[in-house]
PDB file of C-alpha atoms in Angstrom:
ATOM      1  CA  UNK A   1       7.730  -8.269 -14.348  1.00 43.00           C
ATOM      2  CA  UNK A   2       9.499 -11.047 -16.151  1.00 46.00           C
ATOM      3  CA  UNK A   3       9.436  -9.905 -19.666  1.00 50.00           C
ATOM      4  CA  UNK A   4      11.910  -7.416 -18.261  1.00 51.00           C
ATOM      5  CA  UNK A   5      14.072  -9.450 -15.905  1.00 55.00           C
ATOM      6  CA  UNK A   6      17.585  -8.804 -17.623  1.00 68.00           C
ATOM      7  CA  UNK A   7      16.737  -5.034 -16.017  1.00 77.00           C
ATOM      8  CA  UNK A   8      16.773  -6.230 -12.426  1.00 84.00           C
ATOM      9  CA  UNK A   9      18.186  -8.975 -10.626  1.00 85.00           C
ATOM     10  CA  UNK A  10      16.254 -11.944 -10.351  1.00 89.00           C
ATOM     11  CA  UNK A  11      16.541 -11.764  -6.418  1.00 90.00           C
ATOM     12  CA  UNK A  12      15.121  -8.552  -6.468  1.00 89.00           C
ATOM     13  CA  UNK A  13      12.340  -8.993  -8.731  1.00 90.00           C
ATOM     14  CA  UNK A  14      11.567 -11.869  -6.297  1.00 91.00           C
ATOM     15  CA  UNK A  15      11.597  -9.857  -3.338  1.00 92.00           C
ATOM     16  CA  UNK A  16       9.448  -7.561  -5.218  1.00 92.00           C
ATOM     17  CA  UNK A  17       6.596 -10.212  -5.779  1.00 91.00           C
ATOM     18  CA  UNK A  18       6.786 -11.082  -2.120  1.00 93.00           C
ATOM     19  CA  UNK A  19       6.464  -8.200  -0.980  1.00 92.00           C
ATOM     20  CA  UNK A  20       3.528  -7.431  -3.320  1.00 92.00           C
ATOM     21  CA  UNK A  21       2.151 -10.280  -1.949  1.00 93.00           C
ATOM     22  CA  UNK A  22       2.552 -10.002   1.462  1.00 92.00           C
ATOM     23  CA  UNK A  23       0.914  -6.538   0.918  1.00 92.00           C
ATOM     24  CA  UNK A  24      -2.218  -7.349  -1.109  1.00 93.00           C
ATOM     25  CA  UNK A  25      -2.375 -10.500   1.953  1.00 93.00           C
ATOM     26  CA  UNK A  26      -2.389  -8.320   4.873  1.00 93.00           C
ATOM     27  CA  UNK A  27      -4.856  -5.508   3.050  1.00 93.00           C
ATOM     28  CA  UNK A  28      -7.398  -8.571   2.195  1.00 93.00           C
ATOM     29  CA  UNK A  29      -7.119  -9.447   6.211  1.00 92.00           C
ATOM     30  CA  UNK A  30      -8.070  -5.804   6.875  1.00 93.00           C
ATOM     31  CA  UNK A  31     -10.734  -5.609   4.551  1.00 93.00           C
ATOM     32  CA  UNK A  32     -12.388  -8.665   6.398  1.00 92.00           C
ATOM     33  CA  UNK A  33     -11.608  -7.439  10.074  1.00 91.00           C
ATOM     34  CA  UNK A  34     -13.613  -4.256   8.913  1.00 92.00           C
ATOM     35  CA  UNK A  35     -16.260  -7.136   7.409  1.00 91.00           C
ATOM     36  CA  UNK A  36     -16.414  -8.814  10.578  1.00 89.00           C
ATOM     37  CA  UNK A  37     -16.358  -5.411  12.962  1.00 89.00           C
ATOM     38  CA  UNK A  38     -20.059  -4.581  10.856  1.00 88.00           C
ATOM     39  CA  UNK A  39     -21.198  -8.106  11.827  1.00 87.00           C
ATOM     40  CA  UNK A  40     -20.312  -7.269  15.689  1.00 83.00           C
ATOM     41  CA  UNK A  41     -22.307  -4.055  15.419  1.00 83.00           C
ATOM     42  CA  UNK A  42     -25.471  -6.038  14.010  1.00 83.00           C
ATOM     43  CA  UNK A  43     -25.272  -8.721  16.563  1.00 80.00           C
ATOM     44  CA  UNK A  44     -25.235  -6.462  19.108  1.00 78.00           C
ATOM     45  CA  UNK A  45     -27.907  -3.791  17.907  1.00 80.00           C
ATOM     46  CA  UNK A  46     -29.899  -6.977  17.594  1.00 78.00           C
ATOM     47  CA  UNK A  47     -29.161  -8.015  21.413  1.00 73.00           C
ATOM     48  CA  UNK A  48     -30.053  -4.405  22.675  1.00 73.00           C
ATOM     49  CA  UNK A  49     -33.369  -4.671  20.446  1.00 76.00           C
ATOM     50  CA  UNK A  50     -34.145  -7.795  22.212  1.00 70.00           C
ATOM     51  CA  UNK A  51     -33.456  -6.217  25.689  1.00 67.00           C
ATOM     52  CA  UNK A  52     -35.651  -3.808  24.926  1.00 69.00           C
ATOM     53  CA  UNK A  53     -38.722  -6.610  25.236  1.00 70.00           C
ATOM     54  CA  UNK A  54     -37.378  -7.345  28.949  1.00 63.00           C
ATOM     55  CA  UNK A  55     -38.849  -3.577  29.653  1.00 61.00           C
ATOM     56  CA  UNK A  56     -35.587  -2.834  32.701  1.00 66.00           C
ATOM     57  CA  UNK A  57     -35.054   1.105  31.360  1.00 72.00           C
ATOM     58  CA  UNK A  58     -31.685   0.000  33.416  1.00 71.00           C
ATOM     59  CA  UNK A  59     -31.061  -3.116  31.358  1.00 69.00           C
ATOM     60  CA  UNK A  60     -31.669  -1.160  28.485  1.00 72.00           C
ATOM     61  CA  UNK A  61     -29.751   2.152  28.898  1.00 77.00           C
ATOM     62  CA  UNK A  62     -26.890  -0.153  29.965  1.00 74.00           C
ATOM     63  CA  UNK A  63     -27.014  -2.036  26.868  1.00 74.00           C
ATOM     64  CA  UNK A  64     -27.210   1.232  24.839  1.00 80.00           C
ATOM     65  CA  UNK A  65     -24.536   2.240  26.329  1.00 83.00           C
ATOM     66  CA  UNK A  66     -22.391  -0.735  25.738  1.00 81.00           C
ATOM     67  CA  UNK A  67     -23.326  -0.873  21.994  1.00 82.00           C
ATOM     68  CA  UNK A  68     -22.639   2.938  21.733  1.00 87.00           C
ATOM     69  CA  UNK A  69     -19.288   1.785  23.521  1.00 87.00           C
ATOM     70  CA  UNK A  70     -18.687  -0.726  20.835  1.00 86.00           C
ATOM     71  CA  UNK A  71     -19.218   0.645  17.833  1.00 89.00           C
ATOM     72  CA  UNK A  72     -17.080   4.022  18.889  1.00 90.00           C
ATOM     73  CA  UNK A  73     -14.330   1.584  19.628  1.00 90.00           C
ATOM     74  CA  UNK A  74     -15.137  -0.142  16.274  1.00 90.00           C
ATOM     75  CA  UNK A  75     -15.330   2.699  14.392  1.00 92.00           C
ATOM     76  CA  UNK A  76     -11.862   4.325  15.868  1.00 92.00           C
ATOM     77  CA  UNK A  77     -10.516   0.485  14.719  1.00 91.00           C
ATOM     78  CA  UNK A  78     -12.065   0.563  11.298  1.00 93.00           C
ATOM     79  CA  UNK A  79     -10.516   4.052  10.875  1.00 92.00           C
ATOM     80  CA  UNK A  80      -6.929   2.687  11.862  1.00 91.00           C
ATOM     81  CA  UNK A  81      -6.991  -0.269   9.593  1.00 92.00           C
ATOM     82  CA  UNK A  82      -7.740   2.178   7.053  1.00 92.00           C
ATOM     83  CA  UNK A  83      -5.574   5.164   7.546  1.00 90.00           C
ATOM     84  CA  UNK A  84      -2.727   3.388   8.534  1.00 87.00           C
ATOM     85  CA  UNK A  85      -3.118   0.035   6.744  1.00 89.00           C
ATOM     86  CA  UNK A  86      -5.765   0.013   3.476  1.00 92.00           C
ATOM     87  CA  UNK A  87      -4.893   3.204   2.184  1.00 90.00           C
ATOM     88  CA  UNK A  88      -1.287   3.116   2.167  1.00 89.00           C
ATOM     89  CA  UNK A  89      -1.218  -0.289   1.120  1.00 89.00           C
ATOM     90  CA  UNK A  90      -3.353   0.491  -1.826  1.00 91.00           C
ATOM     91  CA  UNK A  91      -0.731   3.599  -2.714  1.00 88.00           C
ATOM     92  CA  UNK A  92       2.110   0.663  -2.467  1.00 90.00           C
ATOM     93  CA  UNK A  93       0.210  -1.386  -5.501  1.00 91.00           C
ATOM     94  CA  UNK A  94       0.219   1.085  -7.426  1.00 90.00           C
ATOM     95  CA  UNK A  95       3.828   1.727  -6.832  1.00 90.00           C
ATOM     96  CA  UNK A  96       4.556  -2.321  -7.885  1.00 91.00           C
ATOM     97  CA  UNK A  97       2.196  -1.292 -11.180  1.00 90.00           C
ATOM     98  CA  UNK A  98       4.424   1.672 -11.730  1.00 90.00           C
ATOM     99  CA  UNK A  99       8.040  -0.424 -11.082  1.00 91.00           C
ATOM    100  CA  UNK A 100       6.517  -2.890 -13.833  1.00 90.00           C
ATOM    101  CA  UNK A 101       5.448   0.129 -16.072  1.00 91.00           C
ATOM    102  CA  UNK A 102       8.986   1.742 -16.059  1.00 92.00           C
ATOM    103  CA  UNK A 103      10.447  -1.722 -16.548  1.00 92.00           C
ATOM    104  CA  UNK A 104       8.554  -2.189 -19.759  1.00 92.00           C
ATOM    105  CA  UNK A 105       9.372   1.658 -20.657  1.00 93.00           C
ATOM    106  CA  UNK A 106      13.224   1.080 -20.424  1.00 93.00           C
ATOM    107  CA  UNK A 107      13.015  -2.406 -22.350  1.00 93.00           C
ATOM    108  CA  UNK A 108      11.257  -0.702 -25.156  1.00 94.00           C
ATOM    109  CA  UNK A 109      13.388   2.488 -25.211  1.00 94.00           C
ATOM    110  CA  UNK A 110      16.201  -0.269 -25.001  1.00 94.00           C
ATOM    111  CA  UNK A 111      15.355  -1.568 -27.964  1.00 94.00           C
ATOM    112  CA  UNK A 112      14.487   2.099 -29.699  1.00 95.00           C
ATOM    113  CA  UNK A 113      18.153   2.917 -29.288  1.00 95.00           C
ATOM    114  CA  UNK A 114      19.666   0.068 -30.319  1.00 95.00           C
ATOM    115  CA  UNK A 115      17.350  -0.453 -33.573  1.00 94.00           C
ATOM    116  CA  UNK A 116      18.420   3.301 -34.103  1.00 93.00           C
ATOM    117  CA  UNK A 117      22.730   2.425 -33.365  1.00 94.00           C
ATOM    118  CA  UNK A 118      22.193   0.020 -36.315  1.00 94.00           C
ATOM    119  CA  UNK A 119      20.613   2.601 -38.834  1.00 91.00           C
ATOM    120  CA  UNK A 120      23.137   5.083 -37.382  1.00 91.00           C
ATOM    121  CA  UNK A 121      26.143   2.651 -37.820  1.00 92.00           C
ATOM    122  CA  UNK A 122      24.665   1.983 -41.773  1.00 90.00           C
ATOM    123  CA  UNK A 123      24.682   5.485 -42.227  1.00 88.00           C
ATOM    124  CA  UNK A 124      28.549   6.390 -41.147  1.00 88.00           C
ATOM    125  CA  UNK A 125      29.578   3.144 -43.063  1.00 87.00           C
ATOM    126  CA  UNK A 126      27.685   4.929 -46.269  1.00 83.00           C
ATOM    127  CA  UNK A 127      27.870   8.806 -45.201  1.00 79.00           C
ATOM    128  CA  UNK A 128      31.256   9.410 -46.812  1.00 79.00           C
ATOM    129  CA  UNK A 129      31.732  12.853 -48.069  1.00 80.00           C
ATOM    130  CA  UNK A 130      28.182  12.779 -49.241  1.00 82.00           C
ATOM    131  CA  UNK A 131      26.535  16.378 -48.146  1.00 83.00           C
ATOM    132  CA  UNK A 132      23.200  14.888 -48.380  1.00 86.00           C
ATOM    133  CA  UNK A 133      24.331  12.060 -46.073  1.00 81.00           C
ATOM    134  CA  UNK A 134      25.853  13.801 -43.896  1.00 86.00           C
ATOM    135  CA  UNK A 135      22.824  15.866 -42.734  1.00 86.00           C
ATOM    136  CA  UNK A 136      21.254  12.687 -42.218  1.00 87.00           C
ATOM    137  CA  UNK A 137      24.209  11.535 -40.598  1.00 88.00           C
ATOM    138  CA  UNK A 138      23.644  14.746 -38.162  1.00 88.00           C
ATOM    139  CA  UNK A 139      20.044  14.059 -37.727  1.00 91.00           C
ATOM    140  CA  UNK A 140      20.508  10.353 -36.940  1.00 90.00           C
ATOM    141  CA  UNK A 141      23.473  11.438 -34.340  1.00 92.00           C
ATOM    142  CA  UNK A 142      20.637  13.628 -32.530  1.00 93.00           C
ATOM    143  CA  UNK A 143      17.881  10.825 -32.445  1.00 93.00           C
ATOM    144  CA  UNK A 144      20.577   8.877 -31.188  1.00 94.00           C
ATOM    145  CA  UNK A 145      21.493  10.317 -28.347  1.00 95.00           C
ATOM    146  CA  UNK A 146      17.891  11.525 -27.446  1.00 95.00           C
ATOM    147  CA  UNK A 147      16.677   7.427 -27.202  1.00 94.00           C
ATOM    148  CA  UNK A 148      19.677   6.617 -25.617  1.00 95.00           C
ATOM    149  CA  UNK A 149      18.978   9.751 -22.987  1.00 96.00           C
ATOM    150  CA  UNK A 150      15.445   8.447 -22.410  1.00 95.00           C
ATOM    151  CA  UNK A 151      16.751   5.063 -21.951  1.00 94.00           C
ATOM    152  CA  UNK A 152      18.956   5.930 -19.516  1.00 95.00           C
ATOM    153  CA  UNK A 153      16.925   7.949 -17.456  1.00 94.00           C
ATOM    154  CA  UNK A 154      14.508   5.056 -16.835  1.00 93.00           C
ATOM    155  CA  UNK A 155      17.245   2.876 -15.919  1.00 92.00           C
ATOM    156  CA  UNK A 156      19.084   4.914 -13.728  1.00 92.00           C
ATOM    157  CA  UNK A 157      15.512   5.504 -11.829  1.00 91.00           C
ATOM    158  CA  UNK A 158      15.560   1.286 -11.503  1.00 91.00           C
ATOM    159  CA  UNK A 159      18.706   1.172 -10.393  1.00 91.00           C
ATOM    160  CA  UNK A 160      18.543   3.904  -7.677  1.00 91.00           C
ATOM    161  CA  UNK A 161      15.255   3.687  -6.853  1.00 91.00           C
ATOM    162  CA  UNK A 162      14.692  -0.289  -6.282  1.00 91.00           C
ATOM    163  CA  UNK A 163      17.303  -0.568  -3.766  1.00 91.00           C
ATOM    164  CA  UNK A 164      15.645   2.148  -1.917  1.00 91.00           C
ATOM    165  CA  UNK A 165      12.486   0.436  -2.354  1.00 90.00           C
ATOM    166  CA  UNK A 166      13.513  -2.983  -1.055  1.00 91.00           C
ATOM    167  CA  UNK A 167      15.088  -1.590   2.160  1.00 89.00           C
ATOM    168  CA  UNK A 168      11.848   0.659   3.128  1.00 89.00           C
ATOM    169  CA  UNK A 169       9.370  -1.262   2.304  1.00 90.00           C
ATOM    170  CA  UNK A 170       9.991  -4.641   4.600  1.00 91.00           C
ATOM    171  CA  UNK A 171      10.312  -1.344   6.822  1.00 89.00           C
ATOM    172  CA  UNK A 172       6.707  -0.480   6.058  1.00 87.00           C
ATOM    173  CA  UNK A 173       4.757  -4.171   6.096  1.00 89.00           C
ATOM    174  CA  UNK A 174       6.541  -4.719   9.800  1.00 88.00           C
ATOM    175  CA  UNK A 175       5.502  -1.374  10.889  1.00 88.00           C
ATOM    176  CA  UNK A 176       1.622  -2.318   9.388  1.00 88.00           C
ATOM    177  CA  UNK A 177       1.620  -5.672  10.808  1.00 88.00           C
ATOM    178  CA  UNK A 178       2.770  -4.095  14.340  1.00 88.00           C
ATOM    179  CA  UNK A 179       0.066  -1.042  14.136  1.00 88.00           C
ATOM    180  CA  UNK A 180      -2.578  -4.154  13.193  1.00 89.00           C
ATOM    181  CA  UNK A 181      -1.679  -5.853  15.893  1.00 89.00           C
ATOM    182  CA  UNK A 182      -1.916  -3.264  18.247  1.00 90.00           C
ATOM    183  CA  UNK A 183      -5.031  -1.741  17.281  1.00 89.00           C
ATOM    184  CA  UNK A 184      -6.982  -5.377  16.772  1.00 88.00           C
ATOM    185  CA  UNK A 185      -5.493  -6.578  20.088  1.00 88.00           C
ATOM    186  CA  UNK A 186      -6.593  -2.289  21.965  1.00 89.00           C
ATOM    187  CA  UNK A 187      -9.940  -3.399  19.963  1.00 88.00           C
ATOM    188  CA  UNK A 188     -10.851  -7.240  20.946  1.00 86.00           C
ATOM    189  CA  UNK A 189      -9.953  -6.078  24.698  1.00 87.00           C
ATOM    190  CA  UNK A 190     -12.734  -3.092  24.812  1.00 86.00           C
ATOM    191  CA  UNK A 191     -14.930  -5.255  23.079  1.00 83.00           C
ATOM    192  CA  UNK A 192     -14.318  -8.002  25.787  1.00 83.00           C
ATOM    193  CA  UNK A 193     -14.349  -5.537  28.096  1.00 83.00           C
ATOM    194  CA  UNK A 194     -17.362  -3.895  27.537  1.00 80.00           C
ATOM    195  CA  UNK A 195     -19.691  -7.140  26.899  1.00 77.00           C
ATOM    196  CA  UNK A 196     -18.655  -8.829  29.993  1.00 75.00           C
ATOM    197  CA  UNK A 197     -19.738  -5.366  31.903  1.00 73.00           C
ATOM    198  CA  UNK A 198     -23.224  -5.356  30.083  1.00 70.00           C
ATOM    199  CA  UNK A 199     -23.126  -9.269  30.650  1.00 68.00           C
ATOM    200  CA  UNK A 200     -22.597  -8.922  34.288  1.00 66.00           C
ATOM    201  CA  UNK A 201     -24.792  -6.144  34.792  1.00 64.00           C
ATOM    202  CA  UNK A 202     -27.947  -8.277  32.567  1.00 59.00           C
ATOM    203  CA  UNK A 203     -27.380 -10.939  34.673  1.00 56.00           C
ATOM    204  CA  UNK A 204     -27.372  -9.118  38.259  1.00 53.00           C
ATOM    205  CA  UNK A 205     -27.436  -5.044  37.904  1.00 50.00           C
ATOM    206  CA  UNK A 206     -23.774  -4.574  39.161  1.00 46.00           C
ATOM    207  CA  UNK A 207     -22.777  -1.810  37.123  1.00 44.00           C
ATOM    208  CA  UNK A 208     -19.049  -1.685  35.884  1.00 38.00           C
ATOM    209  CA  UNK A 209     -17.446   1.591  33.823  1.00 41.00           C
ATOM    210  CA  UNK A 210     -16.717   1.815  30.545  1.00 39.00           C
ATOM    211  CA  UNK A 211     -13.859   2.886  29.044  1.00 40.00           C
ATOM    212  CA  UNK A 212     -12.700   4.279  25.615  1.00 44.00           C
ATOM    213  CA  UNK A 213     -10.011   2.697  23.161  1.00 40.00           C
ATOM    214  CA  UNK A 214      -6.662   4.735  22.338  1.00 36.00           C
ATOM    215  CA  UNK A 215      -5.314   5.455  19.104  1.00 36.00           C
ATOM    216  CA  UNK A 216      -2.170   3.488  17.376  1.00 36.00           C
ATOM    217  CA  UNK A 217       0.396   6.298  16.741  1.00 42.00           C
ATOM    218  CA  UNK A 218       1.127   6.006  13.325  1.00 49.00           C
ATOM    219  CA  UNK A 219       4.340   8.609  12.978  1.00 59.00           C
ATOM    220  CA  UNK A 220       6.863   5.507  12.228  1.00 54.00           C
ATOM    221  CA  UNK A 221       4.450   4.371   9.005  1.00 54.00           C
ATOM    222  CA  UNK A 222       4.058   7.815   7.440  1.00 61.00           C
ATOM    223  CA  UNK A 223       7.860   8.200   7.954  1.00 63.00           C
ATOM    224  CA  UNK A 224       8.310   5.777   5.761  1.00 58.00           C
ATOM    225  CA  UNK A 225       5.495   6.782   3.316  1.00 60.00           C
ATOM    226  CA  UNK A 226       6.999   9.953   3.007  1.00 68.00           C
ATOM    227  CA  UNK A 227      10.300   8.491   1.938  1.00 65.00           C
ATOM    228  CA  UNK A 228       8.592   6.065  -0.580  1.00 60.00           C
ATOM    229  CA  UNK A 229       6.754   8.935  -2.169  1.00 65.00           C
ATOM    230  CA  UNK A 230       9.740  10.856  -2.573  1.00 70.00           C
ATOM    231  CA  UNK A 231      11.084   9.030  -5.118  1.00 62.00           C
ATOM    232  CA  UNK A 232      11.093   9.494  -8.765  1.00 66.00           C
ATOM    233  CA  UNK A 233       9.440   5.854  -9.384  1.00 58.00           C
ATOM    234  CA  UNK A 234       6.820   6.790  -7.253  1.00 56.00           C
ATOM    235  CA  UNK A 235       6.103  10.379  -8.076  1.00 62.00           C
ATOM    236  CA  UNK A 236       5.821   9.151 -12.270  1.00 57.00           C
ATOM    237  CA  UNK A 237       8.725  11.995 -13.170  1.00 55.00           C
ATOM    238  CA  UNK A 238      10.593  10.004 -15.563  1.00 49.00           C
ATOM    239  CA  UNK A 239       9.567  11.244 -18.762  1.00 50.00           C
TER     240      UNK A 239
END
């Protein structure tokens, strides 16, 4: 983004890379969680497969049971992180590759309509009464106005758009970091849960019930999605 820094203010270009960063961080920590959730369902199909030797069909169905147990409450956790956390995060990169493309867009139409004011201002110094002249004169007017038009399209979607931008998407990365939190905290307590039942019942038969993991309600996130992807930045309608 630097190469068009005199477009934004430093600050916010800052902000922006921060943010970027903070988002590409907490999508790499999801990425791994879902990493680590597969090695949890490997350890413990491996565990039930070495139950199966003891030959207790009790032992065994419990164990079933608790893996089953697991791996629904992994898979409802897997499909959090990436509903509500991947995905959206991956739209918001794209949206920072998009900010840096119309950057780059308006510095070059910049400099289109200024290199065309100076072989505009030639031509009225030279024009005179000169009918051939003139039409140039006319035609240069029109390609004038048209790069200056395109230029100012593209800035006037920075300078609307950004400030939007900065406010919702701190918005967003809080409202992430709260749903992670949420669902890896709903997640590590089933799985606690549920081992220390088929633990307990391994070790001495008492047999404790298992429960399923909730959902995170995710309304507040796509609220602000929604608002992001309303904008002209976003939705790549500045032509």
């Amino acid at each position: 983004m630097s190469r068009a820094a005199n477009l934004l203010p430093e600050e916010h270009l800052k902000t922006l890379k921060r943010l970027r960063a903070q988002n590409r961080q907490i999508t790499s920590n999801s990425e791994l969680e879902i990493e680590n959730c597969r090695a949890l369902n490997k350890i413990m199909s491996n565990i039930v497969s070495i139950c199966a030797l003891n030959k207790n069909e009790a032992k065994i169905q419990n164990m079933k049971s608790a893996f089953e147990a697991i791996t629904t409450a992994t898979k409802e956790y897997n499909g959090i992180l990436r509903e509500c956390v991947i995905e959206p995060n991956t739209m918001i990169d794209h949206l920072y590759k998009k900010i840096e493309n119309t950057m780059a867009r308006c510095e070059y139409h910049e400099q289109v309509y200024n290199e065309k004011k100076i072989k505009h201002d030639r031509l009225v110094a030279k024009a005179g009464n000169n009918r051939q002249k003139q039409i140039k004169l006319h035609q240069s007017n029109q390609d004038l106005q048209d790069a200056r038009d395109m230029y100012m399209r593209l800035r006037k979607c920075l300078d609307e758009d950004i400030p939007v931008l900065l406010n919702l998407l701190p918005q967003g990365l809080a409202l992430t970091s709260d749903i992670i939190d949420s669902a890896r905290h709903e997640h590590h307590s089933s799985v606690e849960r549920i081992t220390k039942s088929a633990s307990r019942f391994a070790l001495d038969g008492t047999d404790i019930g298992l429960t399923p993991t909730g959902l995170v309600d995710s309304e507040a996130t796509n609220a602000i999605l929604s608002k992001i992807k309303s904008l002209k930045i976003v939705q790549n309608q500045v032509q």
